[in-house]
Coordinates of C-alpha atoms in Angstrom, one line a residue:
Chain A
X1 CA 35.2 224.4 62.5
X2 CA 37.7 226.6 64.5
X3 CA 35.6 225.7 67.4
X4 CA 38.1 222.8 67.3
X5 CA 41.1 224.6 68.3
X6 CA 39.3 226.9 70.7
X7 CA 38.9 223.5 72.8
X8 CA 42.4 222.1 72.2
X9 CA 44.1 225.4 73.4
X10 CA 41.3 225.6 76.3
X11 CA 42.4 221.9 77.6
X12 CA 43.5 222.2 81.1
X13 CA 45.9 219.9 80.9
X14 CA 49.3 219.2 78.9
X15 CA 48.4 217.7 75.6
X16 CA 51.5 215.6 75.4
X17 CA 54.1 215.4 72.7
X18 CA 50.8 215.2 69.6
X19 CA 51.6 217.3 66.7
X20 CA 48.7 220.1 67.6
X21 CA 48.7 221.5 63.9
X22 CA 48.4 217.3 62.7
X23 CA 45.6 216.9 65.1
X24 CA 43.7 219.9 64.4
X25 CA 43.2 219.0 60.8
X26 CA 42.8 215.5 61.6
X27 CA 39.7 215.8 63.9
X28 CA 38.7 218.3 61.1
X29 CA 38.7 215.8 58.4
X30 CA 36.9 213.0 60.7
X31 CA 33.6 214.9 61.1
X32 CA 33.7 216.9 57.5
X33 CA 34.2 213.6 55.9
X34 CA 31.5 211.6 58.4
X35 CA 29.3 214.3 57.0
X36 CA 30.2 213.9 53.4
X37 CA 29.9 210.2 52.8
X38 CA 26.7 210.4 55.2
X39 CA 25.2 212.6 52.7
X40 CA 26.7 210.9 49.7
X41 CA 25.3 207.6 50.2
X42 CA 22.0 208.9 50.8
X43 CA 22.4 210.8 47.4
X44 CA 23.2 207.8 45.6
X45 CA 20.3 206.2 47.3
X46 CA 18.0 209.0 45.3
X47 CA 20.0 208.3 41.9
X48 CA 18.0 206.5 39.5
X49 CA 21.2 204.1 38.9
X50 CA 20.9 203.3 42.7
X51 CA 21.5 199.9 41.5
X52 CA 24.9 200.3 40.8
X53 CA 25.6 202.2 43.8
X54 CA 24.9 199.9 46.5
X55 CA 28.8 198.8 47.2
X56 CA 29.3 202.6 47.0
X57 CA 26.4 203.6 49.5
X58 CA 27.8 200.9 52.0
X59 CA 31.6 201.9 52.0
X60 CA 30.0 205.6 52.7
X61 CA 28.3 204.1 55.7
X62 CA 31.1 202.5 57.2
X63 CA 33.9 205.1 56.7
X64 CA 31.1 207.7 58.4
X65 CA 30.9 205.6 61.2
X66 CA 34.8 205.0 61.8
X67 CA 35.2 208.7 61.0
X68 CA 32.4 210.0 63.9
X69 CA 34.4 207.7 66.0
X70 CA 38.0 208.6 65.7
X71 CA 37.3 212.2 65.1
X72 CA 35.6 211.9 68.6
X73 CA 38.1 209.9 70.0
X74 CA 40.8 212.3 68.5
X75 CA 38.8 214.8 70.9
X76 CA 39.8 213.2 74.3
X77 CA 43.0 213.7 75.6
X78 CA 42.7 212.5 79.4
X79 CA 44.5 209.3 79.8
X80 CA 45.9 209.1 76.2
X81 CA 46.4 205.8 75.0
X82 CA 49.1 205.8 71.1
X83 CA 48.2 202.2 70.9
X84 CA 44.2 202.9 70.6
X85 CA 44.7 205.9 68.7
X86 CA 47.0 204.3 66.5
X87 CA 44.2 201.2 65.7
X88 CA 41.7 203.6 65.2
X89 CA 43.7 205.9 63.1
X90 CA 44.6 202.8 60.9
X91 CA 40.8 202.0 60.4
X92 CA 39.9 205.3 59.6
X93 CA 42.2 205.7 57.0
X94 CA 41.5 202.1 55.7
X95 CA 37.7 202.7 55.5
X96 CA 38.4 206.3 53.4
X97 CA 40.8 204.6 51.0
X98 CA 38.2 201.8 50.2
X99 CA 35.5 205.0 50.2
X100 CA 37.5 207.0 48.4
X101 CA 38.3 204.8 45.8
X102 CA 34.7 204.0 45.5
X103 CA 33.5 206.9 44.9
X104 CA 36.0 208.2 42.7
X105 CA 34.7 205.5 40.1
X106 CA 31.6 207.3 40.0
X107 CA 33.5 210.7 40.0
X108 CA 32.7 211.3 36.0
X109 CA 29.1 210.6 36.8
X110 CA 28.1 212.1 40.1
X111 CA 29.3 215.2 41.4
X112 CA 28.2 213.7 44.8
X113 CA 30.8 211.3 44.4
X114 CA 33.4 213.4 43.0
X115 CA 33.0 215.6 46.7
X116 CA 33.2 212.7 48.4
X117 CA 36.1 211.2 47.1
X118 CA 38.3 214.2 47.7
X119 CA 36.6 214.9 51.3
X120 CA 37.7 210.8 52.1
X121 CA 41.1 211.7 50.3
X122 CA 41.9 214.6 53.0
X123 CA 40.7 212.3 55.8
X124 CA 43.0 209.5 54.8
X125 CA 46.0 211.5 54.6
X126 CA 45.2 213.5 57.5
X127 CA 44.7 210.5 59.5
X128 CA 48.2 209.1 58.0
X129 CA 50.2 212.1 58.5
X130 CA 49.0 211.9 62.3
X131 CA 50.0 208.0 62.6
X132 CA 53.6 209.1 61.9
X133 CA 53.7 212.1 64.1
X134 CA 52.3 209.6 67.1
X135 CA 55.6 208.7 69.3
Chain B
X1 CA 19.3 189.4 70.7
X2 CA 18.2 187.0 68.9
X3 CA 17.0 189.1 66.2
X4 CA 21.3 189.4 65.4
X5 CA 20.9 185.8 63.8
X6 CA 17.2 186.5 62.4
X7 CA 18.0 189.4 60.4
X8 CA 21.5 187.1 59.2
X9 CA 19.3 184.3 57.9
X10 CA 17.1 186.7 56.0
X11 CA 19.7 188.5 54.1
X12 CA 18.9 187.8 50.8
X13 CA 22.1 187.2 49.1
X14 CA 25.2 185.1 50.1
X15 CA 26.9 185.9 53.3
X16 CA 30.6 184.7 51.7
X17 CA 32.8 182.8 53.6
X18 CA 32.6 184.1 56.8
X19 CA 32.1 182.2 59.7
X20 CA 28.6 182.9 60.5
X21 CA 28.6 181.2 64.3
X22 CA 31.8 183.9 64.9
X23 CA 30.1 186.6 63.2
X24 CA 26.6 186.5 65.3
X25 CA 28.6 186.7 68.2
X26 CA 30.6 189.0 67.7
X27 CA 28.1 191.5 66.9
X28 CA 26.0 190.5 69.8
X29 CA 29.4 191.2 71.9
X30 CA 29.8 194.5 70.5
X31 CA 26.6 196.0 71.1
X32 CA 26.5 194.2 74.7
X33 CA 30.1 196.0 75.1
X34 CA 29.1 199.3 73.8
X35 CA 25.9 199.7 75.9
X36 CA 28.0 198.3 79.4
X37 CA 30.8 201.1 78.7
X38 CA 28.8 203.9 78.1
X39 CA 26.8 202.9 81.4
X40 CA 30.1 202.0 83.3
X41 CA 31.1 205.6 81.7
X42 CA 28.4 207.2 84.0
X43 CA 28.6 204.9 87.1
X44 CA 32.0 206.0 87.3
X45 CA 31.2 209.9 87.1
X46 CA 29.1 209.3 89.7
X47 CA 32.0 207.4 92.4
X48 CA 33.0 209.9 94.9
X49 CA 36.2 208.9 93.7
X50 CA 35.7 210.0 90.3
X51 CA 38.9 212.0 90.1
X52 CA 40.5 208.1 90.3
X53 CA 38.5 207.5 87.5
X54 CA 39.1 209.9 84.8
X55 CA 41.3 207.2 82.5
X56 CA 38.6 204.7 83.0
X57 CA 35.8 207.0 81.7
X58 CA 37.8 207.9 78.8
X59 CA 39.0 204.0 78.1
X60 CA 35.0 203.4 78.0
X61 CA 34.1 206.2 75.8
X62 CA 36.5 205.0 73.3
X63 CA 35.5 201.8 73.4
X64 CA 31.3 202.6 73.2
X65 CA 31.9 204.4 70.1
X66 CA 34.5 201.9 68.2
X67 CA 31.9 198.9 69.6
X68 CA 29.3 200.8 67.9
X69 CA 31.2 201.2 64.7
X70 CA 32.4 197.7 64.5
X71 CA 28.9 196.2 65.5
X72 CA 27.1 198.3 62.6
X73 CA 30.1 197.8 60.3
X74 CA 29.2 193.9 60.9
X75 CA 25.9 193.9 60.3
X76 CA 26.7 195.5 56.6
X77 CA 27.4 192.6 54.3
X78 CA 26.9 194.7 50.9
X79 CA 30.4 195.2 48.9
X80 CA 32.4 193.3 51.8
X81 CA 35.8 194.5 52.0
X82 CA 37.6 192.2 54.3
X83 CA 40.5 194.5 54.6
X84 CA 38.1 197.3 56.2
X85 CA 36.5 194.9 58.2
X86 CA 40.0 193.4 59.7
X87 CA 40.9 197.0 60.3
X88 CA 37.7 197.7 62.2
X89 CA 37.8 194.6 64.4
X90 CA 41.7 195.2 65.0
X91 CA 40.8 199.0 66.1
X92 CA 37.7 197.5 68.2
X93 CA 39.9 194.4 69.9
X94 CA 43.1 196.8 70.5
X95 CA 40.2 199.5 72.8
X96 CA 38.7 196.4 74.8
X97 CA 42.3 195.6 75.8
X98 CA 43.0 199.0 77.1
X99 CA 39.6 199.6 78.5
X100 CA 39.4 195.8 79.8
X101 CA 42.8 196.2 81.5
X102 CA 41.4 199.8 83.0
X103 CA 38.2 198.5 84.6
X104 CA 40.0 195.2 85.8
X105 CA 42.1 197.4 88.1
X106 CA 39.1 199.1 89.7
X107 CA 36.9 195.4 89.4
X108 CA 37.8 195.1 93.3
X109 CA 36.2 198.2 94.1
X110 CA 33.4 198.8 91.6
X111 CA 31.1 196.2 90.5
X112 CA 30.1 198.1 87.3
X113 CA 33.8 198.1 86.8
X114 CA 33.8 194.7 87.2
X115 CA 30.8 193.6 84.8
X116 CA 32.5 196.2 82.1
X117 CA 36.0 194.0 82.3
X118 CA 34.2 191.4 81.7
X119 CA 32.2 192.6 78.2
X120 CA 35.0 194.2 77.2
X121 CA 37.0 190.8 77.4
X122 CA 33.9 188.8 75.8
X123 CA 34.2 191.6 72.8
X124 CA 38.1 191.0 72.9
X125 CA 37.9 187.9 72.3
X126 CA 34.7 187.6 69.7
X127 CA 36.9 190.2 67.8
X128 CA 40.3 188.3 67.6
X129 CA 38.1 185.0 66.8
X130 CA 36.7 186.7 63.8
X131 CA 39.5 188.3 62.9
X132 CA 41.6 184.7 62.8
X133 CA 38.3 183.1 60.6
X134 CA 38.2 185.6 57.8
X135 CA 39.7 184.9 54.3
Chain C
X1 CA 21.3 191.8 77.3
X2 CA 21.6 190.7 80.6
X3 CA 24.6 192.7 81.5
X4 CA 21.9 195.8 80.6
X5 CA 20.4 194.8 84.2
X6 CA 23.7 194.4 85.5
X7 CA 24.7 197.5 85.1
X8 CA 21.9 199.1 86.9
X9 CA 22.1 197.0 89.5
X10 CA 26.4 198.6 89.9
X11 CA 24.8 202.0 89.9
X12 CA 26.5 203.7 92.7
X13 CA 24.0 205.9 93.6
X14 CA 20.1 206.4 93.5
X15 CA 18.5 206.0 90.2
X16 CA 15.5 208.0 91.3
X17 CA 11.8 207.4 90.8
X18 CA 12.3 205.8 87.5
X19 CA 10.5 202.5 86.5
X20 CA 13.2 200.1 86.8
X21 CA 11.9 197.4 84.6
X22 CA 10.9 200.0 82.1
X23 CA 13.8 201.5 81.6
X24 CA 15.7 198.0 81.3
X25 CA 13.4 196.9 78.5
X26 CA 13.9 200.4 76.5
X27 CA 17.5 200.2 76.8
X28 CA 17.5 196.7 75.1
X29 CA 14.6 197.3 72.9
X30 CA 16.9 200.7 71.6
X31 CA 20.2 198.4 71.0
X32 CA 18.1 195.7 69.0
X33 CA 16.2 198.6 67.0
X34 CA 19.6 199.7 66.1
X35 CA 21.3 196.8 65.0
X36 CA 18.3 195.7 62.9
X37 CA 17.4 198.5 61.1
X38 CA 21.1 198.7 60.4
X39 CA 20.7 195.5 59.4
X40 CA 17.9 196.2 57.3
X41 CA 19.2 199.2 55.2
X42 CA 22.0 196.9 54.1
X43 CA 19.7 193.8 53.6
X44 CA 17.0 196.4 51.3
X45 CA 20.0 197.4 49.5
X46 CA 21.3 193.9 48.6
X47 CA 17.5 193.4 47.1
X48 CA 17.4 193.5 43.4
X49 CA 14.7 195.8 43.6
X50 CA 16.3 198.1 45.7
X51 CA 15.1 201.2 43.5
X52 CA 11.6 200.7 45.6
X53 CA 13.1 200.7 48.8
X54 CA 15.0 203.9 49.1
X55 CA 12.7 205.3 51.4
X56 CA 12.7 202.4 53.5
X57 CA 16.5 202.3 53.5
X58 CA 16.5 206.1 54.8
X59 CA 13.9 205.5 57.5
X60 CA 15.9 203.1 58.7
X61 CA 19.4 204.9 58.9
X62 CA 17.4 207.6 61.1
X63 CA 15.8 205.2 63.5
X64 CA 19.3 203.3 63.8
X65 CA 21.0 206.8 64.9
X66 CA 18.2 208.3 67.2
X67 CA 17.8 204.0 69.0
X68 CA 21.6 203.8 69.5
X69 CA 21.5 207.9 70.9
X70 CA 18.6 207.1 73.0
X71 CA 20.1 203.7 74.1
X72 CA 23.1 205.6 75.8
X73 CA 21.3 208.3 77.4
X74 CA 19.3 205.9 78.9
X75 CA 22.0 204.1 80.1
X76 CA 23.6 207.3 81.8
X77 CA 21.6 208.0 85.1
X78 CA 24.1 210.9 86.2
X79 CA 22.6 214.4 86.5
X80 CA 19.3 213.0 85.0
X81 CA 17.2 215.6 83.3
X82 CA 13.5 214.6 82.6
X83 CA 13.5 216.7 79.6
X84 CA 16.1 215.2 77.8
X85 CA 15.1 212.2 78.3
X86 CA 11.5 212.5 77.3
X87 CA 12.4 214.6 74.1
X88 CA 14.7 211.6 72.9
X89 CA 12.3 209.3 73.8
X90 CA 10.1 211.7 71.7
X91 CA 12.4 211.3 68.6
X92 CA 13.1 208.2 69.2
X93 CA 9.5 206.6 69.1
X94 CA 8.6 208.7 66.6
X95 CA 11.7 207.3 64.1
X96 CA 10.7 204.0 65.1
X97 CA 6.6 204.2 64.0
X98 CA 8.2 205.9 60.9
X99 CA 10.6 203.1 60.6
X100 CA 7.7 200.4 61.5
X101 CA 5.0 201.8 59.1
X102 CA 7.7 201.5 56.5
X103 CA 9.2 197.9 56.7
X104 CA 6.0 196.7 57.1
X105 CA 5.1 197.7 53.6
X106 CA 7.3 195.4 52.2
X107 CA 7.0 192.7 54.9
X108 CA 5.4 190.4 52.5
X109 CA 7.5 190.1 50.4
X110 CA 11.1 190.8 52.5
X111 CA 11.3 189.0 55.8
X112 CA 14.5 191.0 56.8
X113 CA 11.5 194.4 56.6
X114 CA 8.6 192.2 58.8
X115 CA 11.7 191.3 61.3
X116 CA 12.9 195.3 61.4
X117 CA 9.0 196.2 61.8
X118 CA 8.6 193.8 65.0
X119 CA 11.8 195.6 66.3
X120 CA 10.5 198.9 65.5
X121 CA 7.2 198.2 67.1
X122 CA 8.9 196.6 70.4
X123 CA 11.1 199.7 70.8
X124 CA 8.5 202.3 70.5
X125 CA 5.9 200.8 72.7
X126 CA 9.1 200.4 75.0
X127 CA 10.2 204.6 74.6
X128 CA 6.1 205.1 74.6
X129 CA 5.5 203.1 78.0
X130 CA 8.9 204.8 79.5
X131 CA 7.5 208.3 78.6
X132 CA 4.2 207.8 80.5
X133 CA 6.1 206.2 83.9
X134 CA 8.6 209.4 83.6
X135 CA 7.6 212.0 86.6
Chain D
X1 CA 32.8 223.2 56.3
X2 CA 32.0 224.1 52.7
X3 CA 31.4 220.6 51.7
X4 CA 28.0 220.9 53.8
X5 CA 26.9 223.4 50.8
X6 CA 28.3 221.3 47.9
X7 CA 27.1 218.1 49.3
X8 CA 23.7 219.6 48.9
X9 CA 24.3 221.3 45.5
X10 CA 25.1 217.7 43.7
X11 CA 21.8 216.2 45.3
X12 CA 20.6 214.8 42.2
X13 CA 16.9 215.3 43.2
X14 CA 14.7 218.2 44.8
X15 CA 15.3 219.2 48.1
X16 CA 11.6 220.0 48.8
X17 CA 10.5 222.9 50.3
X18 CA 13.4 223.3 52.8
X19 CA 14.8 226.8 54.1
X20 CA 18.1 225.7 52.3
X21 CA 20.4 228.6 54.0
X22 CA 18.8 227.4 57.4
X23 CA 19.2 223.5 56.6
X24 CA 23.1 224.4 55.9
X25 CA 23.7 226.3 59.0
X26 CA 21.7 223.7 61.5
X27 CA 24.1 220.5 60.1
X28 CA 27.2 222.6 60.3
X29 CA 26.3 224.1 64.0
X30 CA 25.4 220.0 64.5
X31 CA 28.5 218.6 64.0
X32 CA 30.6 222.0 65.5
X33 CA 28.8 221.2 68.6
X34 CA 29.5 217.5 68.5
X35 CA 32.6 217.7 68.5
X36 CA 32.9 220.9 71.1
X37 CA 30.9 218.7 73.4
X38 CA 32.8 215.7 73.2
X39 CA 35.7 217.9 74.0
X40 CA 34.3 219.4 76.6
X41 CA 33.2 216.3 78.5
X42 CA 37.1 215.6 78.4
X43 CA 38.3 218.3 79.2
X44 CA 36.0 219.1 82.1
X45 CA 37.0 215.0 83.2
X46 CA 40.7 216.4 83.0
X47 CA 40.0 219.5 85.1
X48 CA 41.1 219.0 89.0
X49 CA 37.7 219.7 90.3
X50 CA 36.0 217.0 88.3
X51 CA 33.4 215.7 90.9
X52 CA 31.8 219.1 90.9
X53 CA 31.5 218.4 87.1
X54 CA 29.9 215.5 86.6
X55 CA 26.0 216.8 85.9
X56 CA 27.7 218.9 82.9
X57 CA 29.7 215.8 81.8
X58 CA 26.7 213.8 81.3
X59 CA 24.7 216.3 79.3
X60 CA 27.6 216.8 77.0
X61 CA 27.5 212.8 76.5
X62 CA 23.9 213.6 75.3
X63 CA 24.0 216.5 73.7
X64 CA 27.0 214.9 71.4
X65 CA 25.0 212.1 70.3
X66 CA 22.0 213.5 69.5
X67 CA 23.8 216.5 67.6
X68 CA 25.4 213.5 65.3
X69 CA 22.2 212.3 64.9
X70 CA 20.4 215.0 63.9
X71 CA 23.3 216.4 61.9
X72 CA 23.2 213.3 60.2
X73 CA 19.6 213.0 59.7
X74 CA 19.9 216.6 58.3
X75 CA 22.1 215.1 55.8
X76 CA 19.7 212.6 54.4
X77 CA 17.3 213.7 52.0
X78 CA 15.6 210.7 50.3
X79 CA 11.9 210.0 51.7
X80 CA 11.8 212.9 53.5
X81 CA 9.4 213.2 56.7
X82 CA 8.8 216.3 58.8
X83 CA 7.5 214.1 61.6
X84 CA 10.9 212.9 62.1
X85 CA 13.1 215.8 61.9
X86 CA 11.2 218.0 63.9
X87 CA 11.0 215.2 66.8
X88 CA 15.0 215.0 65.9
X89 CA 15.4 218.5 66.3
X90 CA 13.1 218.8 69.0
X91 CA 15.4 216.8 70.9
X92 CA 18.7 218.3 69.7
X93 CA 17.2 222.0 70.7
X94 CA 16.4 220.4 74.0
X95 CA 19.6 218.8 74.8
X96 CA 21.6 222.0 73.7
X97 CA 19.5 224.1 76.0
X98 CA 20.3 221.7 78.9
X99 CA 24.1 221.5 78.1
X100 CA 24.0 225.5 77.2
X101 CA 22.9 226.1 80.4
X102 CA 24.9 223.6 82.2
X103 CA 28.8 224.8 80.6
X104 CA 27.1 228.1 81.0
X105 CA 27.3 227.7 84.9
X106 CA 31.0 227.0 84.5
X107 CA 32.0 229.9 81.9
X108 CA 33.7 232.2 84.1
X109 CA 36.1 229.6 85.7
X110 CA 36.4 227.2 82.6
X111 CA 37.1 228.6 79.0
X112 CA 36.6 225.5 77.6
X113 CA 32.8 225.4 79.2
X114 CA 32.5 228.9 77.9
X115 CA 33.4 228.0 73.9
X116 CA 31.2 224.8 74.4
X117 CA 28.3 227.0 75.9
X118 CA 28.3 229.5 72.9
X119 CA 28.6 226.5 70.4
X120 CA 25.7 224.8 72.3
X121 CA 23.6 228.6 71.8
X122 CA 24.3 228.0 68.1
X123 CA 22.8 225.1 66.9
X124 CA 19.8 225.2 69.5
X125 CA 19.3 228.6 67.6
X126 CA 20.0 226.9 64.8
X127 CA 17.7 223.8 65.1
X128 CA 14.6 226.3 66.2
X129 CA 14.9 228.7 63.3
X130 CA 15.1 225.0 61.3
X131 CA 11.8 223.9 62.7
X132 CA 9.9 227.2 62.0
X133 CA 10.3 227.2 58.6
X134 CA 9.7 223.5 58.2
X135 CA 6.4 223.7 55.9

């Protein structure tokens, strides 16, 4: 999505001390992973073997939701608050290690999986590279 | 919305340990918190002093979508992670400070303002409470 | 949600021609609908025959995203467009008979599916009743 | 975002009789104009003439959540029904047209209204050429 640096470099205002490069790939990751696990859990839904999917399917659904979110949030930058960036950053990153590590068990199995995994991967360390740029 | 506690009682499995009193509430707080930012959001862009305002309406868009998150997140019981779910309700506790403490300064002026400070302190406070029950 | 009424009442300006008590019971109807299908997907995938309720577990995801979209563009009364707001109302009516018709296949037998179905109903006679009072 | 593609080459089951190229370009131009919106709305909040802003605030608000809805309804396969993704895309098309033409007002003295306009262009475009060739 270069649409996302078109509007970072089109921001009126001063974007502060963030690392603009960090952010970019970071808001990114948020939606391209949102996307991901959104469509992962509903292909594990369709697997015969949903059974064995379900704490799978409901770490997806959380770690979409907490990505939509911070990757939006990650989007403002009028009246920037590093403590609320920071607490989201930290849950966004939580919710793709437990995703990721989900999926990665059924990485052999479903390719699904195996996309997803990596896609929660980037976000996590996106996210975490971000924290420690934050001042 | 009492239908928070009817669809609680119907899951069909065990809910864990959590505290279910804290847990009903706090859900109910977060989508009662989510829906007053998103309108307080909007009453503010339409103050003639909405240039005063601008921190405010970002504080409340923040905290709609991490209220949404949480709320959902909540109502998920499937493959509990408690960790994720600390994280969440940390992220969701730490944006109705900031956007609590933003619409408290303006509660004077703005009833909507004044309403919002108040759900966003009920959320606060359903978040930190469930926070301090879970194991 | 009393605070829904609340917030209408804060409006600073005009809310048009719009049906007051209308709109307040389809912004509430939209938030319950959204927590209880959300509720409902992770309830239908904690069943042990969860195989057989794939579809309902989808039906519901939609009608949770389109109730909370149409919840907060209800609630924003700025630079109202008719069109928008009838086309969500559209979408969102349409999610919940889909969502409805669906849980109350299995409402028999899951009481967490004949709950979701009451909410489903509620909310789209609420979005259906909205439409016809929109000028 | 190529994982858009691959998420729906490891779909374990048939897609149906969707335009696959077109299903692929609508949930990418979804969540591209998602996040453009949600940037936008800041952006135009951060510019010095905000009050004269506010109508194209408020349909960027809407035209962000329903593009996340819809891109994420997009993403779901599993118990597929026309009904609700053309009413979902109904509505997106309808928002985007609104915001389009809103931003589209501002182009010429705000870049960042132009990039959101063209964005907006896309996935109506997108979303109608979806529709058509839903069977």
């Amino acid at each position: 999505m270069h649409t996302v640096e078109q509007m970072l470099e089109t921001y009126p205002k001063d974007l502060g001390g963030i690392d603009r490069a960090k952010l970019i790939e970071c808001i990114q990751a948020c939606f391209e992973c949102a996307q991901t696990c959104t469509a992962c859990a509903d292909a594990c839904l369709s697997e015969d073997t949903v059974a064995d999917l379900t704490k799978c399917i409901r770490a997806n659904l959380d770690c979409a939701d907490i990505c939509t979110t911070t990757g939006s949030a990650l989007s403002r930058h009028t009246g920037y608050d590093a403590n609320v960036t920071r607490a989201f950053l930290e849950a966004c990153a939580t919710a793709c290690k437990s995703c990721g590590d989900s999926c990665e068990e059924h990485a052999s199995m479903h390719e699904h999986c195996r996309v997803c995994a990596e896609a929660c991967r980037r976000c996590e360390q996106a996210c975490r590279e971000l924290i420690t740029s934050l001042t």
